[in-house]
Coordinates of C-alpha atoms and ligand atoms in Angstrom, one line a residue:
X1 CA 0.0 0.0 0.0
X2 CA 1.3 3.2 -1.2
X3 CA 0.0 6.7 0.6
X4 CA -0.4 9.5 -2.0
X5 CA -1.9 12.6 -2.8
X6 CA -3.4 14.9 -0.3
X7 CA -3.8 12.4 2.4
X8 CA -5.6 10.3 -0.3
X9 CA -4.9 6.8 -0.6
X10 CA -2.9 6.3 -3.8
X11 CA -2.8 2.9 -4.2
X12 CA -3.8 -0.4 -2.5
X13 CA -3.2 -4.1 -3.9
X14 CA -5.8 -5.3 -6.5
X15 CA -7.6 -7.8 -4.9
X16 CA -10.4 -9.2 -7.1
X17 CA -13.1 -11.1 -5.7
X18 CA -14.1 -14.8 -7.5
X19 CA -17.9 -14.7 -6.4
X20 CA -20.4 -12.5 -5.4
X21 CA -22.0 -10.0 -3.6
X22 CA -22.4 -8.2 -6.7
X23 CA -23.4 -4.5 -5.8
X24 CA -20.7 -2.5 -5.5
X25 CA -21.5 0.9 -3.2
X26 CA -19.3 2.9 -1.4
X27 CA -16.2 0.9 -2.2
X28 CA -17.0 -2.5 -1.7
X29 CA -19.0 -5.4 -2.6
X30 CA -22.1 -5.3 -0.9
X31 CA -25.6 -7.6 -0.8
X32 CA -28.4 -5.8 -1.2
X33 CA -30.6 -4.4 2.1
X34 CA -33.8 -5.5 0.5
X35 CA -33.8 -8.1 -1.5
X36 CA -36.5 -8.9 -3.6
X37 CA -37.2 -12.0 -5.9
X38 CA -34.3 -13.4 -7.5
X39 CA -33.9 -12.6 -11.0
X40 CA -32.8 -15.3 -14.5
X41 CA -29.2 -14.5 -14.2
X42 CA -26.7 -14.9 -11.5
X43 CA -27.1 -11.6 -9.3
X44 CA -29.5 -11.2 -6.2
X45 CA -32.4 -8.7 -7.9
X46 CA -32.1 -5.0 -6.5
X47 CA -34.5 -2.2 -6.3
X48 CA -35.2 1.1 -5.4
X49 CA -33.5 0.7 -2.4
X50 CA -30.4 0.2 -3.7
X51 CA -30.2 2.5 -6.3
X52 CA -31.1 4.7 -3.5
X53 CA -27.9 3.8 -1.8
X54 CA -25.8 3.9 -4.2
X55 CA -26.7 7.3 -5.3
X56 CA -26.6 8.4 -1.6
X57 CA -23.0 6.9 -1.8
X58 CA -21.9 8.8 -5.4
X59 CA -23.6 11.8 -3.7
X60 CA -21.5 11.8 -0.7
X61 CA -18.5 11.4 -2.7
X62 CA -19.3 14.2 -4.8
X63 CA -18.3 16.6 -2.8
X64 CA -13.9 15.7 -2.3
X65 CA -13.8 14.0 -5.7
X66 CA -14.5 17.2 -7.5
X67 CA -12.3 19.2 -5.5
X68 CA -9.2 17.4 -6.2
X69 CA -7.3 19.1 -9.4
X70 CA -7.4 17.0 -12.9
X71 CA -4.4 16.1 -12.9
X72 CA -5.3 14.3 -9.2
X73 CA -8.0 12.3 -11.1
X74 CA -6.0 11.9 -13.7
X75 CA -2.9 10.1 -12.0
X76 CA -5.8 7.6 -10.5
X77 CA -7.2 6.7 -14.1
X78 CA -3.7 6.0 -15.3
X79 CA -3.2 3.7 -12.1
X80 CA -6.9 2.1 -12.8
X81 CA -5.1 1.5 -16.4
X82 CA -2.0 0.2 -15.4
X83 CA -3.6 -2.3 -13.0
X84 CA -6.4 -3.7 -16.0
X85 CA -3.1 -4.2 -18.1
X86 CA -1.2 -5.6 -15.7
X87 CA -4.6 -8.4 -14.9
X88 CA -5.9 -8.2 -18.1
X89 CA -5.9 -12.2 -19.0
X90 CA -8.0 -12.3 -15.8
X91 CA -10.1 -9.6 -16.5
X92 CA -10.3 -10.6 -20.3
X93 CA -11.4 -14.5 -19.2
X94 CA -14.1 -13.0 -16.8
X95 CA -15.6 -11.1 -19.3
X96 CA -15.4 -14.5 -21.7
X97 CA -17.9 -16.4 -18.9
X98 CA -20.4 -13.7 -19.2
X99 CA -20.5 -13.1 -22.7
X100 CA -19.3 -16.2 -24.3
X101 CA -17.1 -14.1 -26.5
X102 CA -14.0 -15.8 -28.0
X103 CA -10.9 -15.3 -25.4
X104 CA -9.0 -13.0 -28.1
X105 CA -11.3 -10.5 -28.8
X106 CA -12.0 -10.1 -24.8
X107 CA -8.1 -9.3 -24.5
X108 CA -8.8 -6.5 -27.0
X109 CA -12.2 -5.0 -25.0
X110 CA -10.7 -5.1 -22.1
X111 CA -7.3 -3.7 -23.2
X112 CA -9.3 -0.8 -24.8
X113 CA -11.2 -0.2 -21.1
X114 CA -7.0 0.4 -19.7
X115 CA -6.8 2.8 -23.2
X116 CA -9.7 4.6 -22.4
X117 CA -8.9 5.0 -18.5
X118 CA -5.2 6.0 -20.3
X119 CA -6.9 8.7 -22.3
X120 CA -8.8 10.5 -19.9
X121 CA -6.9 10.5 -17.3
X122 CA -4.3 11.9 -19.7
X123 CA -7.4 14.7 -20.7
X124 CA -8.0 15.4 -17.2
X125 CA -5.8 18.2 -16.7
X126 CA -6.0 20.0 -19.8
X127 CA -9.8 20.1 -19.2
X128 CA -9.8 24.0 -18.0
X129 CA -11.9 27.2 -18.1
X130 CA -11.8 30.1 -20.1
X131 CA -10.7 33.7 -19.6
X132 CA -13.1 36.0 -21.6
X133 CA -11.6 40.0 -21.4
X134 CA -14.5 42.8 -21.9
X135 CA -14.4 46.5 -22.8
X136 CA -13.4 48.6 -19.7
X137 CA -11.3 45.6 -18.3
X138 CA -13.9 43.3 -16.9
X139 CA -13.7 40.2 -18.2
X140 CA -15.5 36.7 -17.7
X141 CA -14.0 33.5 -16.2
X142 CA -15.7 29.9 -17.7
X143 CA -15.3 27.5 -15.5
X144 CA -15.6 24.1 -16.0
X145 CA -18.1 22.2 -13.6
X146 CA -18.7 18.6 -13.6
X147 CA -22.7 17.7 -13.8
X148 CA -22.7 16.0 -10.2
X149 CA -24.3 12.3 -10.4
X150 CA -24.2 10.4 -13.4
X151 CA -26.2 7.2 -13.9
X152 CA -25.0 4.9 -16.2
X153 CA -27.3 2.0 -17.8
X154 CA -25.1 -0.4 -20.4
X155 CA -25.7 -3.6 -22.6
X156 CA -24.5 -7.3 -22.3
X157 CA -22.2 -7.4 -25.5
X158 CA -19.2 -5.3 -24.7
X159 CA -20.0 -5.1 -20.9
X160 CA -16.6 -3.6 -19.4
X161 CA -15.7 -1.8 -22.5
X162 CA -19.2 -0.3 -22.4
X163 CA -18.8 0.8 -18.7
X164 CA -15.4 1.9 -19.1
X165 CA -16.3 4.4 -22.2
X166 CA -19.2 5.9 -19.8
X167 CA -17.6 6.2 -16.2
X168 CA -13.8 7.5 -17.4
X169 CA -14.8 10.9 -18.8
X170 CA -17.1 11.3 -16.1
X171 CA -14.7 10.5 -13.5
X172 CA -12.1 12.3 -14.7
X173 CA -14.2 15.4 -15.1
X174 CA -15.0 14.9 -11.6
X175 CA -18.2 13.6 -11.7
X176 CA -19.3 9.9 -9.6
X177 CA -21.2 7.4 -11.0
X178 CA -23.6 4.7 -10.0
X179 CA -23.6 2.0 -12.9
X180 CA -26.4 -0.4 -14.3
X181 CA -25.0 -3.1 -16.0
X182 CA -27.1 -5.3 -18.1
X183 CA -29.1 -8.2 -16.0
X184 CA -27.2 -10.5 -18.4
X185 CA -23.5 -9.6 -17.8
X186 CA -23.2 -8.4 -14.4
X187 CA -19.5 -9.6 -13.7
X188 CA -17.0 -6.9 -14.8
X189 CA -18.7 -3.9 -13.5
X190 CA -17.7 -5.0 -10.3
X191 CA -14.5 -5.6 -11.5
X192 CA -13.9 -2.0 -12.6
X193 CA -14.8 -1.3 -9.1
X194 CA -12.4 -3.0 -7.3
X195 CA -9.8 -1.7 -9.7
X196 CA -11.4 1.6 -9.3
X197 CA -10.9 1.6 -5.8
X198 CA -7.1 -0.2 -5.8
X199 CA -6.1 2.8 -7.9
X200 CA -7.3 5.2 -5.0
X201 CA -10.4 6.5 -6.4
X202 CA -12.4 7.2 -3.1
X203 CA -15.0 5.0 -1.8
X204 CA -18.4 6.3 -3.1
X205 CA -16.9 7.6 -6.6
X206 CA -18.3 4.9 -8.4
X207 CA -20.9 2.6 -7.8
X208 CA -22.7 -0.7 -9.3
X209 CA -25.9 -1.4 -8.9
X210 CA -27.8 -4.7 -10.7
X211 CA -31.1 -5.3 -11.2
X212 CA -33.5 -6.0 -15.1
X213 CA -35.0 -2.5 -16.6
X214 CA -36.6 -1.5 -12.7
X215 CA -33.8 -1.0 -11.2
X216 CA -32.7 1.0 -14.5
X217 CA -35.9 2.7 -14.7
X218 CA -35.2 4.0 -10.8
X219 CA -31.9 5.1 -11.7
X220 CA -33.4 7.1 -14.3
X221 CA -35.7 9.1 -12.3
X222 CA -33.8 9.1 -9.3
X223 CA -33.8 13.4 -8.7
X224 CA -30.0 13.7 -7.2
X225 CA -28.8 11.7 -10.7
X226 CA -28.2 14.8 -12.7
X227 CA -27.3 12.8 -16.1
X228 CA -27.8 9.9 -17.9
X229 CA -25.5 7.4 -20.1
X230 CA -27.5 4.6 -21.8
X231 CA -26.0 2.0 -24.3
X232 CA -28.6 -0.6 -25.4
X233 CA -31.9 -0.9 -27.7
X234 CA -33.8 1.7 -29.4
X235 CA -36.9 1.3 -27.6
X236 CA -35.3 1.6 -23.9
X237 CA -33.5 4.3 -25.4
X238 CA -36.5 6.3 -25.5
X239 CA -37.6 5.3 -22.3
X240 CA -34.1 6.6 -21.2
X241 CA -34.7 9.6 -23.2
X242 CA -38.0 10.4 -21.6
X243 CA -36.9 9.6 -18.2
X244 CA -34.4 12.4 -18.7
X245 CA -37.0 14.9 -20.3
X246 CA -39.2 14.4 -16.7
X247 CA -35.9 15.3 -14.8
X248 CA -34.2 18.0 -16.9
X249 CA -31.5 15.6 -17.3
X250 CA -28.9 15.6 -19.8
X251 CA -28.8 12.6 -21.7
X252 CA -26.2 10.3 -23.9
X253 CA -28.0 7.4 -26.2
X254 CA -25.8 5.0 -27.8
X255 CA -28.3 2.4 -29.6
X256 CA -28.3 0.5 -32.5
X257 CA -27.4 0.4 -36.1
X258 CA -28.3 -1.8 -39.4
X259 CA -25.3 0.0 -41.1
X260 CA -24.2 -0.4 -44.6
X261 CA -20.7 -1.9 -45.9
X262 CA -20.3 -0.3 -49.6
X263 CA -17.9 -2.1 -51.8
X264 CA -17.3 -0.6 -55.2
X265 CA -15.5 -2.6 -58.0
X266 CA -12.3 -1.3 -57.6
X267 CA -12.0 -2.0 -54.2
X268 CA -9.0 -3.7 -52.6
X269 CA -10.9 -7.4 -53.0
X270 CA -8.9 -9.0 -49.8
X271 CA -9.1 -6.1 -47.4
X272 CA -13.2 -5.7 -48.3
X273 CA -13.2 -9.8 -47.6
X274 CA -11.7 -8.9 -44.3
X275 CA -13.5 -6.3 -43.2
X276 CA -17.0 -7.9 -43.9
X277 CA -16.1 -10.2 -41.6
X278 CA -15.0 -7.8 -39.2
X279 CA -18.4 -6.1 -39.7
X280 CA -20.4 -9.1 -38.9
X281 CA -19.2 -11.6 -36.8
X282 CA -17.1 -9.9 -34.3
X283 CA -18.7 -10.8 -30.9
X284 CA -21.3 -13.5 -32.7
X285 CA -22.3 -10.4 -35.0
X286 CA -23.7 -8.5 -31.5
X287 CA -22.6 -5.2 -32.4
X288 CA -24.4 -2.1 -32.8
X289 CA -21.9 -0.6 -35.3
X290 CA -21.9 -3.7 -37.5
X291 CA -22.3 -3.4 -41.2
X292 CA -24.9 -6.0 -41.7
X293 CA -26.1 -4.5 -45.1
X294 CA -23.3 -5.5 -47.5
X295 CA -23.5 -3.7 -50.8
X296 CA -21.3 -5.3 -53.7
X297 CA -21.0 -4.0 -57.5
X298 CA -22.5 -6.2 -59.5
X299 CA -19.7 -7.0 -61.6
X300 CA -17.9 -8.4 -59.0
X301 CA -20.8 -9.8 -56.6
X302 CA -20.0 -13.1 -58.1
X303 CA -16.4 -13.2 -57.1
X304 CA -17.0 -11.5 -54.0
X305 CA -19.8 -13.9 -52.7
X306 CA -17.4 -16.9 -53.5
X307 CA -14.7 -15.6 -51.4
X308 CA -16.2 -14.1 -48.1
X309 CA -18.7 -17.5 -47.8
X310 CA -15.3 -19.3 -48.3
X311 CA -13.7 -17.0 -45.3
X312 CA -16.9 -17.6 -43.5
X313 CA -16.7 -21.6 -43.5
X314 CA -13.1 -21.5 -42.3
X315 CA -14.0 -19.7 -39.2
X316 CA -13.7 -22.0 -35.6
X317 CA -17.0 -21.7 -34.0
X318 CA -16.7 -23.1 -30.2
X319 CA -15.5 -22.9 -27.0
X320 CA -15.1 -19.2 -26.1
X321 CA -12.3 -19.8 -24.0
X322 CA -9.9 -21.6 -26.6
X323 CA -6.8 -20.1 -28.2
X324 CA -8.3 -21.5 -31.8
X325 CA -11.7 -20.4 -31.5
X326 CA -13.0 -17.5 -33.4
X327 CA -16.6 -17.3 -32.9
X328 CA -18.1 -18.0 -29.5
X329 CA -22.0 -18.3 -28.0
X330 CA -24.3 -15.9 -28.3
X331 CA -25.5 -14.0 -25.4
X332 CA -28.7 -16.1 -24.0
X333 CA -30.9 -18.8 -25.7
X334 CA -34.0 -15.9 -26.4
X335 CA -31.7 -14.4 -28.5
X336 CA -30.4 -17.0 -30.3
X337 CA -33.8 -18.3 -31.0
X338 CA -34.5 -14.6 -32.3
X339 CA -31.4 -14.9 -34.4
X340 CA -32.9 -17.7 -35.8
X341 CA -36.2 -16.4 -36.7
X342 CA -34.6 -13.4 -38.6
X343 CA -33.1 -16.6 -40.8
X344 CA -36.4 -18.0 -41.6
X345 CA -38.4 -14.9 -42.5
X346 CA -35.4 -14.6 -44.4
X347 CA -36.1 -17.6 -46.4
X348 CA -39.6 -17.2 -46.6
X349 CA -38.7 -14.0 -48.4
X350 CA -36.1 -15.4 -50.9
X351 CA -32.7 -15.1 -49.4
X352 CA -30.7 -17.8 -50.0
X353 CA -28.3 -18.9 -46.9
X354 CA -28.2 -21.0 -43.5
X355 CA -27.3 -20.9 -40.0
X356 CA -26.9 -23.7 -37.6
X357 CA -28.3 -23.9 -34.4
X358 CA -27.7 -24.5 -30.9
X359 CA -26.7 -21.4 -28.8
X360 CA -23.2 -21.6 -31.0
X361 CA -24.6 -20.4 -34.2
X362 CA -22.3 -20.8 -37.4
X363 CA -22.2 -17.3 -39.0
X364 CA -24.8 -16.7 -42.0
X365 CA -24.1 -15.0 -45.7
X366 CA -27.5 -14.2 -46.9
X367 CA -27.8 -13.6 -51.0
X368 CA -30.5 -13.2 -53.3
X369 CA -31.4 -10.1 -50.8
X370 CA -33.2 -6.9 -51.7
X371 CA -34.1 -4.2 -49.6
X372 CA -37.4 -4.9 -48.3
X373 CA -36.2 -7.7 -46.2
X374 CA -37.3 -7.7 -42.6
X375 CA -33.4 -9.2 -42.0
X376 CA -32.6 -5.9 -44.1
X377 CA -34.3 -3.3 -42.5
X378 CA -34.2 -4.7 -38.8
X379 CA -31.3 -5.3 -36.2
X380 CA -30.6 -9.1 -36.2
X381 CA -28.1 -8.6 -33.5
X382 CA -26.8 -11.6 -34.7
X383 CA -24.0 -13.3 -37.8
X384 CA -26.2 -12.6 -40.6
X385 CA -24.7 -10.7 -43.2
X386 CA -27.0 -9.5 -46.3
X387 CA -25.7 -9.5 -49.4
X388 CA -27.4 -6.8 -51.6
X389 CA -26.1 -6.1 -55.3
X390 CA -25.7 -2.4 -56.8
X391 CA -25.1 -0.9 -59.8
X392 CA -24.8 2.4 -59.7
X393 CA -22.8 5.2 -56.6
X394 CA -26.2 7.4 -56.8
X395 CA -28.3 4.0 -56.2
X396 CA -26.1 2.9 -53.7
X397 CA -25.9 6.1 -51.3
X398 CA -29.9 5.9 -51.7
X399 CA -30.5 2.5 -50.4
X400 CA -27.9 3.0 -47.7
X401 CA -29.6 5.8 -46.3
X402 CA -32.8 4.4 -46.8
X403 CA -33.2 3.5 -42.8
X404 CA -34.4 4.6 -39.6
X405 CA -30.6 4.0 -37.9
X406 CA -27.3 5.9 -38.7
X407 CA -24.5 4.5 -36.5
X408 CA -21.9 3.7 -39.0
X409 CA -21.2 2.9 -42.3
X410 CA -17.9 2.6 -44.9
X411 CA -16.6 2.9 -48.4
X412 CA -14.3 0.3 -50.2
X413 CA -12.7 1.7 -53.0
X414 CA -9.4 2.6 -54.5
X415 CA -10.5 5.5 -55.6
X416 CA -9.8 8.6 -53.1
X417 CA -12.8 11.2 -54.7
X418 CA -15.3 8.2 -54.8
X419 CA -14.6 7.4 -51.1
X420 CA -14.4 10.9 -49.9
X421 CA -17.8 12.2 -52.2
X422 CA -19.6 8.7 -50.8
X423 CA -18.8 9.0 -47.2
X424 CA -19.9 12.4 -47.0
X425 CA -23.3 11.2 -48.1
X426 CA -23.9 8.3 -45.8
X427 CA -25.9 9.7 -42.6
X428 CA -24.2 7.8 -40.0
X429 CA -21.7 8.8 -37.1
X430 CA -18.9 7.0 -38.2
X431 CA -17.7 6.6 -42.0
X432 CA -15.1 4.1 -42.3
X433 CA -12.7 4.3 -45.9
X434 CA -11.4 0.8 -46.2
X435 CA -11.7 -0.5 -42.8
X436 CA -14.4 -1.5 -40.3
X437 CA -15.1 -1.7 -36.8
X438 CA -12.0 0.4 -35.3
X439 CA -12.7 2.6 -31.8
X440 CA -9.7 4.0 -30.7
X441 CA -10.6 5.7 -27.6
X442 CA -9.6 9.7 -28.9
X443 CA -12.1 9.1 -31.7
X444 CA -15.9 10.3 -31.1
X445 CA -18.6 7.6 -32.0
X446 CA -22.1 7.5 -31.7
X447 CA -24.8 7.8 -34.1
X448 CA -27.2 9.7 -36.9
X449 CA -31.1 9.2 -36.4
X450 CA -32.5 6.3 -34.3
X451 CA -29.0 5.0 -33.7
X452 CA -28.6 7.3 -30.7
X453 CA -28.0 11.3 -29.4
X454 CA -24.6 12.7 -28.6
X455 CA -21.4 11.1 -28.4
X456 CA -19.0 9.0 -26.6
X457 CA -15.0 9.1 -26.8
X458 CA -12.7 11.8 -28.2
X459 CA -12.4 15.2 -26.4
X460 CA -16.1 16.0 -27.8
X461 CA -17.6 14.3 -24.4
X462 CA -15.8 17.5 -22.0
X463 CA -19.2 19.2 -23.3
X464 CA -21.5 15.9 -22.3
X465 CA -20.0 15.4 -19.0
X466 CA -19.4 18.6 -18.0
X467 CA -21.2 22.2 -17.4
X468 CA -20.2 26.2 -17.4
X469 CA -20.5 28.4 -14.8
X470 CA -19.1 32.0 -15.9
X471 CA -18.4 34.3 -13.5
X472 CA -18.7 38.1 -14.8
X473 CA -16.4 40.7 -13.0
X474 CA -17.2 44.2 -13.0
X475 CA -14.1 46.3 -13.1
X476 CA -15.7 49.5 -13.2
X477 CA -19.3 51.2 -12.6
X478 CA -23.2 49.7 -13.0
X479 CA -24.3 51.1 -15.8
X480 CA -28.0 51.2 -14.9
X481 CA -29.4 53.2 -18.1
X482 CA -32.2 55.3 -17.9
X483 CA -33.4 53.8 -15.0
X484 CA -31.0 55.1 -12.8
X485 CA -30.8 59.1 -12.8
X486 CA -28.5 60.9 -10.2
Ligands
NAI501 N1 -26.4 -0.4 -29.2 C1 -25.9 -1.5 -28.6 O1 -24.7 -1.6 -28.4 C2 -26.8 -2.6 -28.2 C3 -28.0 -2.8 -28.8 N2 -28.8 -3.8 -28.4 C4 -30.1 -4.1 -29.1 O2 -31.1 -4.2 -28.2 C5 -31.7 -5.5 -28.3 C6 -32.1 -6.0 -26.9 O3 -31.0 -6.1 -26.0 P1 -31.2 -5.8 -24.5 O4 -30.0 -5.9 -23.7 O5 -32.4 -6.5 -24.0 O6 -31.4 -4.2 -24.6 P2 -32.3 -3.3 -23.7 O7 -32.3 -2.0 -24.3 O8 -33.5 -4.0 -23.3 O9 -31.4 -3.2 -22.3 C7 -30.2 -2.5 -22.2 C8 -30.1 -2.0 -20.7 O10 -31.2 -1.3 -20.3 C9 -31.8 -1.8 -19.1 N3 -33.2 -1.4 -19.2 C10 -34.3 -2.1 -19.6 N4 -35.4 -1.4 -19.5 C11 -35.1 -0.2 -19.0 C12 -35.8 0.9 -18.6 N5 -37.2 1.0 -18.8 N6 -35.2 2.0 -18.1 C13 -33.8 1.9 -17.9 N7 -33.1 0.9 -18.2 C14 -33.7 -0.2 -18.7 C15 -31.5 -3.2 -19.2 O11 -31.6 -3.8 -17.9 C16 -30.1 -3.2 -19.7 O12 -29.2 -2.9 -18.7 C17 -30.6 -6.4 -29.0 O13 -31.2 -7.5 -29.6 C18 -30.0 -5.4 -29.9 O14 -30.8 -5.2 -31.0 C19 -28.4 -4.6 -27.4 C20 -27.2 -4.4 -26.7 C21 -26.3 -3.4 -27.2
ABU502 N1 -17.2 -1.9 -28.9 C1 -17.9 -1.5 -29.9 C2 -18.9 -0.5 -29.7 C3 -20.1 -0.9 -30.4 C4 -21.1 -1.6 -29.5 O1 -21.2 -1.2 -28.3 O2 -21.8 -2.4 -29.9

């Protein structure tokens, strides 16, 4: 144990617990006080009273954690970073058992929660005020004020990474959190805790709460939570969204996506192969940014087809946890059984392509698809990619935009005016040119439409987690006007 700054606690051991209890309040595990009836997953349900405590507990906190300087906050986010790196096959394995996710991409999620605890606590101390002068020497001073509570509602497929992208710019703006996690993975959460609080982080800071969509839904209204981060659906997203509008509280929606993959015919045939992939089956296709709508020229469809279903039947689908394996289980039987019904209205409506079934489901390449397809228009939220056949850039940018989402989207092409003129038309928060899937941490990302409001990542989030107070100073007289006469 290591004393540091200001009296503060710097840094103690990392000392992660195997089991349960899985709250996490005031800077420890904790059972709930009231526990209700248990819920489908793992985790003792919670309710109002713990969200209660929890924000009670990032409420108290409040208070010291904003007062100490950025670069204070800072130096704990780099620890927090240094210790995920330094456990992060342990962390990364965790996060395998609760999302059946193969073991190597884990190692990348959870090495991009230590990158994004790296960035802003890097950020922290540049984040500063403003000095405004005004005629006759007064001038205005803009300060920088975190919001106060945040509550933080996330989703089952990236569950650290997702957690991580929320509570390190609010923390580091010096703002505490209590945390939601999804009923499905409630593991790593926790983890970040304990992290959290080895780095020195004060007890209270950050908090987890579990619970299904109640204990959410009381997070949301809860009146001392002042904002809220939500990654998940569209239609909680509104209920987020509306939540907020009752409360006057700022709001962050990251939701989901049906996003297109555009590859023209001069594209770089082995890279576009690559990505595709990359843009459907990463995480058993669960990901909101994925380009599930694959549009090919039609001169080389044929060629195209041939060589991404080849890719696709090499893949290793299996047990998450081996070196080998490249697709894992998807999240929960419902969903699977979902994935599979977006296969056979599929069929029904002429697309050509299978999946197998099980809870392991092989990955899908749909052809013979046109854009009126429920699996075309809808979030399958599964490894079905649609394969959709263009002929023309004008007719392409059309049908791509033709949709209610606008996460993402990208361009393959050789050509550098094609790609630039195309991916200024697609509506969507992220354009790729000749690449997929990539979230560095200084990057913003979010989305267009349905697919979400505001931003997370990149410097652009100092305005989301963050509010002005300017103070006006009056170097000479009140000029009262007319309404004043001597
Ligand atoms: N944008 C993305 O990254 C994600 C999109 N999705 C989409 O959502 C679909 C359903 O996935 P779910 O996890 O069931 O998403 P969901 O939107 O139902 O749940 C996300 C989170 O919101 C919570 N929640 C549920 N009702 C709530 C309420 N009224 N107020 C506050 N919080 C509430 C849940 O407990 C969970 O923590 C997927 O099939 C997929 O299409 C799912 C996960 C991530
Ligand atoms: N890690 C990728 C961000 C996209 C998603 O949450 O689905």
């Amino acid at each position: 144990m290591a004393s540091g700054l200001g009296g503060q606690v710097l840094r103690r051991s990392f000392q992660r617990s195997v089991g349960g209890p899985w709250n996490y309040v005031g800077g420890r595990r904790c059972d709930p006080t009231h526990a209700t009836a248990p819920f489908k997953v793992m985790a003792p349900a919670t309710g109002r009273e713990e969200v209660d405590r929890a924000v009670r507990s990032a409420k108290d906190a409040l208070p010291a954690w904003s007062k100490l300087s950025g670069r204070e906050r800072g130096q704990k986010l780099m620890e927090a970073c240094r210790i995920i790196r330094e456990n992060l096959e342990d962390i990364s394995r965790l996060e395998v058992q609760d999302t059946g996710k193969p073991i190597w991409e884990a190692r990348v999620d959870i090495g991009s929660c230590a990158d994004a605890l790296e960035y802003y606590g890097g950020l922290a101390p540049a984040i500063v005020g403003q000095h405004i002068p005004l005629s006759g020497g007064s001038f205005a001073m803009v300060q920088r004020r975190p919001l106060g509570v945040v509550g933080g509602i996330g989703a089952w497929n990236f569950p650290m990474q997702t957690c991580v992208w929320k509570v390190a710019p609010a923390l580091a703006h010096g703002n505490t959190f209590v945390y939601k996690p999804s009923q499905f993975t409630p593991v790593t959460a926790v983890t970040l805790g304990e992290v959290l609080t080895s780095a020195g982080v004060m007890d209270g800071v950050f908090n987890v709460v579990q619970g299904e969509g109640e204990a959410g839904e009381h997070l949301c209204h809860h009146p001392d939570v002042a904002k809220l981060s939500f990654t998940g659906s569209v239609p909680t997203g509104s209920k987020v969204m509306a939540a907020g509008a009752g409360g006057i509280k700022a709001v962050t929606l990251e939701l989901g996506g049906k996003s297109p993959l555009i590859v023209f015919e001069d594209a770089q045939l082995e890279n576009a192969i690559k990505a595709t992939l990359v843009a459907n089956f990463l995480s058993q296709g669960q990901v909101c940014s994925n380009g599930t709508r694959v549009f090919v020229h039609r001169s080389i469809a044929k060629t195209f087809t041939e060589r991404l279903v080849s890719a696709t039947r090499a893949l290793k689908i299996g047990d998450p946890m081996a070196e080998d394996t490249t697709v894992g289980a998807t999240i929960h039987e419902e969903h699977a059984r979902k994935v599979l019904g977006y296969l056979t209205s599929a069929r029904e409506e002429g697309a050509v392509g299978d999946l197998e079934g099980g809870w392991y489901l092989s990955p899908a390449v749909l052809t013979n698809c046109h854009d009126d397809m429920k699996v075309v228009r809808e979030e399958v939220f599964g490894s079905v990619a649609a394969i959709l056949v263009f002929d023309s850039e004008e007719e392409v940018v059309r049908k791509a935009n033709d949709t209610l989402f606008g996460l993402a989207g990208a361009v393959f092409t050789r050509d550098l005016n094609r790609a630039h003129r195309v991916a200024n038309e697609i509506e969507a928060g992220t354009v790729w040119i000749n690449n997929y899937n990539l979230y560095p941490t200084e990057v913003p990302f979010g989305g267009y439409k349905h697919s979400g409001v505001g931003r997370e990542n990149g410097t652009t989030v100092v305005e989301a987690f963050t509010q002005t107070r300017t103070l006006y100073v009056e170097m000479g007289d009140v000029d009262a006007g007319p309404l004043y006469v001597e």
